[in-house]
mmCIF file of C-alpha atoms in Angstrom:
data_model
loop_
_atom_site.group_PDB
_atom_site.id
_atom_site.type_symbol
_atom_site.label_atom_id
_atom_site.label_comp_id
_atom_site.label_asym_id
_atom_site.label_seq_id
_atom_site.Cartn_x
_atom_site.Cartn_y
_atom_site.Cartn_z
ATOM 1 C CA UNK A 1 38.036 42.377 -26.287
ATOM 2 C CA UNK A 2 41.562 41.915 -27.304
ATOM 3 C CA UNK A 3 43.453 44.305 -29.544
ATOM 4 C CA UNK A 4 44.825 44.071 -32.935
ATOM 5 C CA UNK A 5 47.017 46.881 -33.969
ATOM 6 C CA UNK A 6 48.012 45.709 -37.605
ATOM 7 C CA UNK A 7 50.490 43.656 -39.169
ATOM 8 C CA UNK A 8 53.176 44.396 -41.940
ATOM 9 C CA UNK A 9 55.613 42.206 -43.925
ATOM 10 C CA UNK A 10 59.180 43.350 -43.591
ATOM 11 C CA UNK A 11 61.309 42.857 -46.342
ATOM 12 C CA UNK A 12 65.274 42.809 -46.547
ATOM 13 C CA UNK A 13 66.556 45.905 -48.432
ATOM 14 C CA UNK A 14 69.471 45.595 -50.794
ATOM 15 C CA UNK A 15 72.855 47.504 -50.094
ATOM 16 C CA UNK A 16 74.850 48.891 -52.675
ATOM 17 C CA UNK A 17 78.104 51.187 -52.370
ATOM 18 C CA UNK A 18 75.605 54.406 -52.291
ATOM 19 C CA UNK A 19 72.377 53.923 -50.454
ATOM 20 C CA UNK A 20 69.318 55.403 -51.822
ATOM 21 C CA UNK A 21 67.823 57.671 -49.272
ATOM 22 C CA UNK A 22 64.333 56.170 -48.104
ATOM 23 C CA UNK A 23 60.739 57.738 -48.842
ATOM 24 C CA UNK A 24 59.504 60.201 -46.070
ATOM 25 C CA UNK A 25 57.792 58.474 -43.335
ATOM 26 C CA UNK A 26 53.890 57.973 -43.175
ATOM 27 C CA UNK A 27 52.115 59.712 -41.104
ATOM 28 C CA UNK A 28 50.978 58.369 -38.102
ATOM 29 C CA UNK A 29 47.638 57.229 -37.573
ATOM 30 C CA UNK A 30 45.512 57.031 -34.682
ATOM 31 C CA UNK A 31 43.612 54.161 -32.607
ATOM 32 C CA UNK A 32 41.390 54.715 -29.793
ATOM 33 C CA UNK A 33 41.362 51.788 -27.711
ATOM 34 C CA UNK A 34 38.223 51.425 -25.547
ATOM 35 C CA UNK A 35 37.752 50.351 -22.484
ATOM 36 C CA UNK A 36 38.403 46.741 -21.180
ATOM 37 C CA UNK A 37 40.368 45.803 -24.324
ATOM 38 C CA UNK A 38 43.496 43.470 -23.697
ATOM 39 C CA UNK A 39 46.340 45.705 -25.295
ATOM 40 C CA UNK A 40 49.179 43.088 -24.411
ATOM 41 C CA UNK A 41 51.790 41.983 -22.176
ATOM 42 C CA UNK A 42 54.184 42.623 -19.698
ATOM 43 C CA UNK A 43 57.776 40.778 -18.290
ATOM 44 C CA UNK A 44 57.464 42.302 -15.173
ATOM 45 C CA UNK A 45 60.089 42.280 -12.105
ATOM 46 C CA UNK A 46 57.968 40.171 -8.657
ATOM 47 C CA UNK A 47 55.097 38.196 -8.353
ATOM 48 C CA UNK A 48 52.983 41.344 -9.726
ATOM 49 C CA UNK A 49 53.005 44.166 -11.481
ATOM 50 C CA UNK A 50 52.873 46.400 -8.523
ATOM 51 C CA UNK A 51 57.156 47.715 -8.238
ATOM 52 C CA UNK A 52 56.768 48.369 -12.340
ATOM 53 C CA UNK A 53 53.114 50.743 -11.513
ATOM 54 C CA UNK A 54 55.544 52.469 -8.279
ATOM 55 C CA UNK A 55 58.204 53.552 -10.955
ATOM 56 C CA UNK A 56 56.862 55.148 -13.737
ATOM 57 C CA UNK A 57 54.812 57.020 -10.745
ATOM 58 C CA UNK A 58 57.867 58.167 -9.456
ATOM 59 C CA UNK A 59 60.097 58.374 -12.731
ATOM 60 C CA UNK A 60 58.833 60.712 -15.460
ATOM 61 C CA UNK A 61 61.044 58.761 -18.443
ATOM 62 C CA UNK A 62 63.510 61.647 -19.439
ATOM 63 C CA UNK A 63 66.067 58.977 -21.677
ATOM 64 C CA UNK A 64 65.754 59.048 -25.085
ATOM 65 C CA UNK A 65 63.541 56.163 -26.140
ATOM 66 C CA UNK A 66 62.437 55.600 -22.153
ATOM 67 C CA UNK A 67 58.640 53.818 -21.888
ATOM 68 C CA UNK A 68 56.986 50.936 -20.966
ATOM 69 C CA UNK A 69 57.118 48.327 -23.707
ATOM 70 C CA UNK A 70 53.766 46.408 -23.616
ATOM 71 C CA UNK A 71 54.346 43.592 -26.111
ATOM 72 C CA UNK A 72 50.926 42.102 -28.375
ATOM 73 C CA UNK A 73 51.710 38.126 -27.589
ATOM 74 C CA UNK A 74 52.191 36.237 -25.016
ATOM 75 C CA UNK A 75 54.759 34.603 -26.231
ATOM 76 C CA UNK A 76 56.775 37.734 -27.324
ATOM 77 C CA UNK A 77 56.166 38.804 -23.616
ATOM 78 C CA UNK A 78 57.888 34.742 -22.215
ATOM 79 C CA UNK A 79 60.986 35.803 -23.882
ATOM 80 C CA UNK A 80 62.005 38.962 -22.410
ATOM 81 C CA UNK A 81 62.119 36.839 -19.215
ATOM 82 C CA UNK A 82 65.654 36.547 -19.084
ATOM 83 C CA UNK A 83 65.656 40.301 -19.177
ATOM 84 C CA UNK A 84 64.640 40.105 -15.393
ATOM 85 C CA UNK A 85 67.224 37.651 -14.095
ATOM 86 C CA UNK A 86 69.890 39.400 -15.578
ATOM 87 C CA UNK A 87 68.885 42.376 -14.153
ATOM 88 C CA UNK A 88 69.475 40.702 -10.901
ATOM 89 C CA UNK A 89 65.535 39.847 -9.868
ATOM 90 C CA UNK A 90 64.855 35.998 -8.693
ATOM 91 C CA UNK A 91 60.830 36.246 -9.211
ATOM 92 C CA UNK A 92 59.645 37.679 -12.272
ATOM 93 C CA UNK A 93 55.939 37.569 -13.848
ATOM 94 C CA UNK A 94 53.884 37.984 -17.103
ATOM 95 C CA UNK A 95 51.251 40.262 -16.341
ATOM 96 C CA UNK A 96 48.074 41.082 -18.494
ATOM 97 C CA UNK A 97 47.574 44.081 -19.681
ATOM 98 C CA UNK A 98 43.593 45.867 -19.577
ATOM 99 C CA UNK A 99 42.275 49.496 -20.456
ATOM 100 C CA UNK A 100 40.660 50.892 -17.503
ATOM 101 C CA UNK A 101 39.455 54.054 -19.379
ATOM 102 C CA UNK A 102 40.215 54.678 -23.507
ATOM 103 C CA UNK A 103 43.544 54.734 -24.768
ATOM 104 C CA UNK A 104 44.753 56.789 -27.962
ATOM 105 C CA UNK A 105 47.344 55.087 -29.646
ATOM 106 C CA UNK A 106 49.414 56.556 -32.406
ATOM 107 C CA UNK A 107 50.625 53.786 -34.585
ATOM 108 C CA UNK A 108 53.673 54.152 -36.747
ATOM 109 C CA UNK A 109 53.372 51.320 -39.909
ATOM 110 C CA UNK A 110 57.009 52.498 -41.104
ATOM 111 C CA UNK A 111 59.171 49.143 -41.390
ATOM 112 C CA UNK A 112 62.172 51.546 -41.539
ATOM 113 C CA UNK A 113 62.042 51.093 -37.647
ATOM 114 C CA UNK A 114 62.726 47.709 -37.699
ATOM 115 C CA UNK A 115 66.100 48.579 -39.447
ATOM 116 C CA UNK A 116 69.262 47.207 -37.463
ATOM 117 C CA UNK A 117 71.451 50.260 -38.879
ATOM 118 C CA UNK A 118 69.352 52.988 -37.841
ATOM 119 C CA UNK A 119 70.168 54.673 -35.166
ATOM 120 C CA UNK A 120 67.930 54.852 -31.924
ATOM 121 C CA UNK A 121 68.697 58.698 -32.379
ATOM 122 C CA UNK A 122 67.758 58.396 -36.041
ATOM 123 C CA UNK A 123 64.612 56.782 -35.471
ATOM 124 C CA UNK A 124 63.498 59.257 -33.101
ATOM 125 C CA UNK A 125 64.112 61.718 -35.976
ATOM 126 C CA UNK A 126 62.033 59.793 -37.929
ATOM 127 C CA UNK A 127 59.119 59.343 -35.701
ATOM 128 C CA UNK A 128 58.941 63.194 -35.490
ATOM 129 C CA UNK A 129 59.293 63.657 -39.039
ATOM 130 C CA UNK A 130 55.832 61.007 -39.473
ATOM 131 C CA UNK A 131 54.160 63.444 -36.319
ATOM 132 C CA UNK A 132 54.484 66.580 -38.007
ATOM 133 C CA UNK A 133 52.919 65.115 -41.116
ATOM 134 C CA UNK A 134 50.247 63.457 -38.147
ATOM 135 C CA UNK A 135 46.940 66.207 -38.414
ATOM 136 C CA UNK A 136 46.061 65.051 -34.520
ATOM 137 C CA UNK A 137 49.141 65.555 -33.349
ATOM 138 C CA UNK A 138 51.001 68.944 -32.446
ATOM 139 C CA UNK A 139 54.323 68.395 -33.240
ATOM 140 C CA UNK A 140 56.140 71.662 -31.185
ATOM 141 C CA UNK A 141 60.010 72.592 -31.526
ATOM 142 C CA UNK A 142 61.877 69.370 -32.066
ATOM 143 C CA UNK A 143 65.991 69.499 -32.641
ATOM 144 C CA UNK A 144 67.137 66.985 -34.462
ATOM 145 C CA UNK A 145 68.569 64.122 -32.126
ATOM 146 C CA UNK A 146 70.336 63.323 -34.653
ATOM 147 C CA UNK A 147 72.712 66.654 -34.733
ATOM 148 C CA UNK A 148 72.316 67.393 -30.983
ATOM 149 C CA UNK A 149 73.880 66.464 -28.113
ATOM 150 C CA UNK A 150 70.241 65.389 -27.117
ATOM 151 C CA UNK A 151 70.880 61.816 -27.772
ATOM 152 C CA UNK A 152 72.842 61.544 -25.314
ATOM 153 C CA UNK A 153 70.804 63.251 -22.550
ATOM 154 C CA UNK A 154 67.720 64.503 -24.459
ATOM 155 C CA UNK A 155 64.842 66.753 -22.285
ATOM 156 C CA UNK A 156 62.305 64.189 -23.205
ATOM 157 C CA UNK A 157 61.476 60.673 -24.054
ATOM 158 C CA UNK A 158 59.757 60.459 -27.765
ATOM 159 C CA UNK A 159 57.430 58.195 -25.769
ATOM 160 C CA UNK A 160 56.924 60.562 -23.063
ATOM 161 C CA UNK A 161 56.425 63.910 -25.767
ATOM 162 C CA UNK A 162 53.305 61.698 -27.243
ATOM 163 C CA UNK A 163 52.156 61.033 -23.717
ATOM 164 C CA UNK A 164 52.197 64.709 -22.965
ATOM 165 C CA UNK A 165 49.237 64.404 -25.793
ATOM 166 C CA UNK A 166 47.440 61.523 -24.066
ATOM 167 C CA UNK A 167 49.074 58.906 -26.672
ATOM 168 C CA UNK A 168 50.990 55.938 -26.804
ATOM 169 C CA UNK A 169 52.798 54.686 -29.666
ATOM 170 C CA UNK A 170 52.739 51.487 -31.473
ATOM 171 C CA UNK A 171 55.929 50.766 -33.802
ATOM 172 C CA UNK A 172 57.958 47.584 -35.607
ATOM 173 C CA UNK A 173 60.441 46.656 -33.605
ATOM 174 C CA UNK A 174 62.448 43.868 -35.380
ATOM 175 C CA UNK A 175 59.817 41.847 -36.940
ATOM 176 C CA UNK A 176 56.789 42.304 -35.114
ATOM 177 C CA UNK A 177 54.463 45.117 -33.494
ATOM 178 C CA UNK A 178 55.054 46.210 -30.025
ATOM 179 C CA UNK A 179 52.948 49.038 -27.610
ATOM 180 C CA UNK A 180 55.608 51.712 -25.698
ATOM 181 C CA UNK A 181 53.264 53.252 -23.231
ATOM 182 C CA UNK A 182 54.531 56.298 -21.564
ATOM 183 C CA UNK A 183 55.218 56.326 -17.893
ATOM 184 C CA UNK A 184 52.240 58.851 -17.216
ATOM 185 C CA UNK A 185 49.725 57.150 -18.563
ATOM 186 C CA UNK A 186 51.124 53.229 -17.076
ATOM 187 C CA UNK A 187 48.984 53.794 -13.710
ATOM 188 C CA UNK A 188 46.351 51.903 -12.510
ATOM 189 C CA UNK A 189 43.825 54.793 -12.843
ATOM 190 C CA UNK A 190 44.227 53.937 -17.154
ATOM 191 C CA UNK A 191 45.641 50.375 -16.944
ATOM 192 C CA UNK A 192 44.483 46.792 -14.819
ATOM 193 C CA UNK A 193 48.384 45.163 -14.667
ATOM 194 C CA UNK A 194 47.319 41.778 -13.682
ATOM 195 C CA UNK A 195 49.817 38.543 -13.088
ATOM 196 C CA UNK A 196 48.967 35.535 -15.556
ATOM 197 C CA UNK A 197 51.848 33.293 -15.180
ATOM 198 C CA UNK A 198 54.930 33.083 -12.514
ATOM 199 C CA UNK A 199 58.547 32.782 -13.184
ATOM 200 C CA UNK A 200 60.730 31.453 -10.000
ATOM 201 C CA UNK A 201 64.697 31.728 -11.023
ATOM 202 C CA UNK A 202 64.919 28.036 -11.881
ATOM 203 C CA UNK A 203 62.325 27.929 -14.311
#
């Protein structure tokens, strides 16, 4: 089974000297992936996926927007390679990624997210404005990251605050859908990380 979360056209939004403030956000809505679906895939550092799965077991994922970001194509997933070797790493991979056990997804269709003048703090705003209007979803006591000092070192990850609900989110980024999975639920008692293709540093 392989996953399709959706698909939206973005279009380009005219400036003038005094922006018009946009509509409030759409709720979110929720997918429940089931079991042995292909939800994406993964740039990962190695020959496997095995140093990402010993991170987020060991990191909880306190920055701001911090996650694993699963993307829906291969090919979106070939060209965060680079990523890797600038981040030092020699071997890299593209691994698969498989449900082990369902996955709840909460999937945000707002294009606004895909804006390049948005802030990440502002767009964390916004995804909590679309949970609180989200009926599955308990949205808590949020401060504006916005106002706070919290963008700078918030408490929690907007990724990890759905994952303390069992969810992962799906959102535009640029042009095209990708999956941020928090760190708590990227272990291989939810997820089979398996290597597909390998990357040596001369590729």
């Amino acid at each position: 089974t392989t996953l399709v979360l959706g698909t939206t056209h973005l279009t380009s939004r005219m400036t003038t000297d005094t922006p018009a403030q946009p509509p409030p956000p759409p709720p979110l809505r929720q997918v429940i992936i089931p079991p042995g679906t292909l939800v994406g895939y993964k740039a990962c550092p190695g020959r496997t996926g095995q140093r990402l799965m010993d991170h987020t077991a060991t990191d909880p994922g306190h920055a701001l927007w911090s996650g694993i970001y699963v993307q829906l194509s291969l090919s979106q997933a070939v060209s965060y390679v680079p990523n890797q070797y600038d981040r030092g790493e020699t071997t890299c991979c593209i691994c698969k990624i498989v449900t082990k056990q369902p996955l709840k997804v909460a999937v945000f269709d707002d294009p606004a997210m895909a804006e390049p003048g948005l802030s990440s703090a502002d767009k964390a705003d916004w995804v909590f404005k679309a949970i609180e209007k989200s009926s599955f979803l308990e949205a808590g006591h949020h401060r504006p990251f916005a106002a706070t000092n919290e963008r700078n070192s918030p408490t929690t990850s907007v990724v990890s605050f759905l994952g303390n609900q069992d969810h992962a989110l799906c959102l535009v980024d640029c042009e095209t859908y990708e999956l941020a999975v928090p760190h708590t639920l990227f272990s291989p008692q939810r997820l089979i990380v398996e290597p597909i293709l390998i990357f040596p540093l001369s590729t």
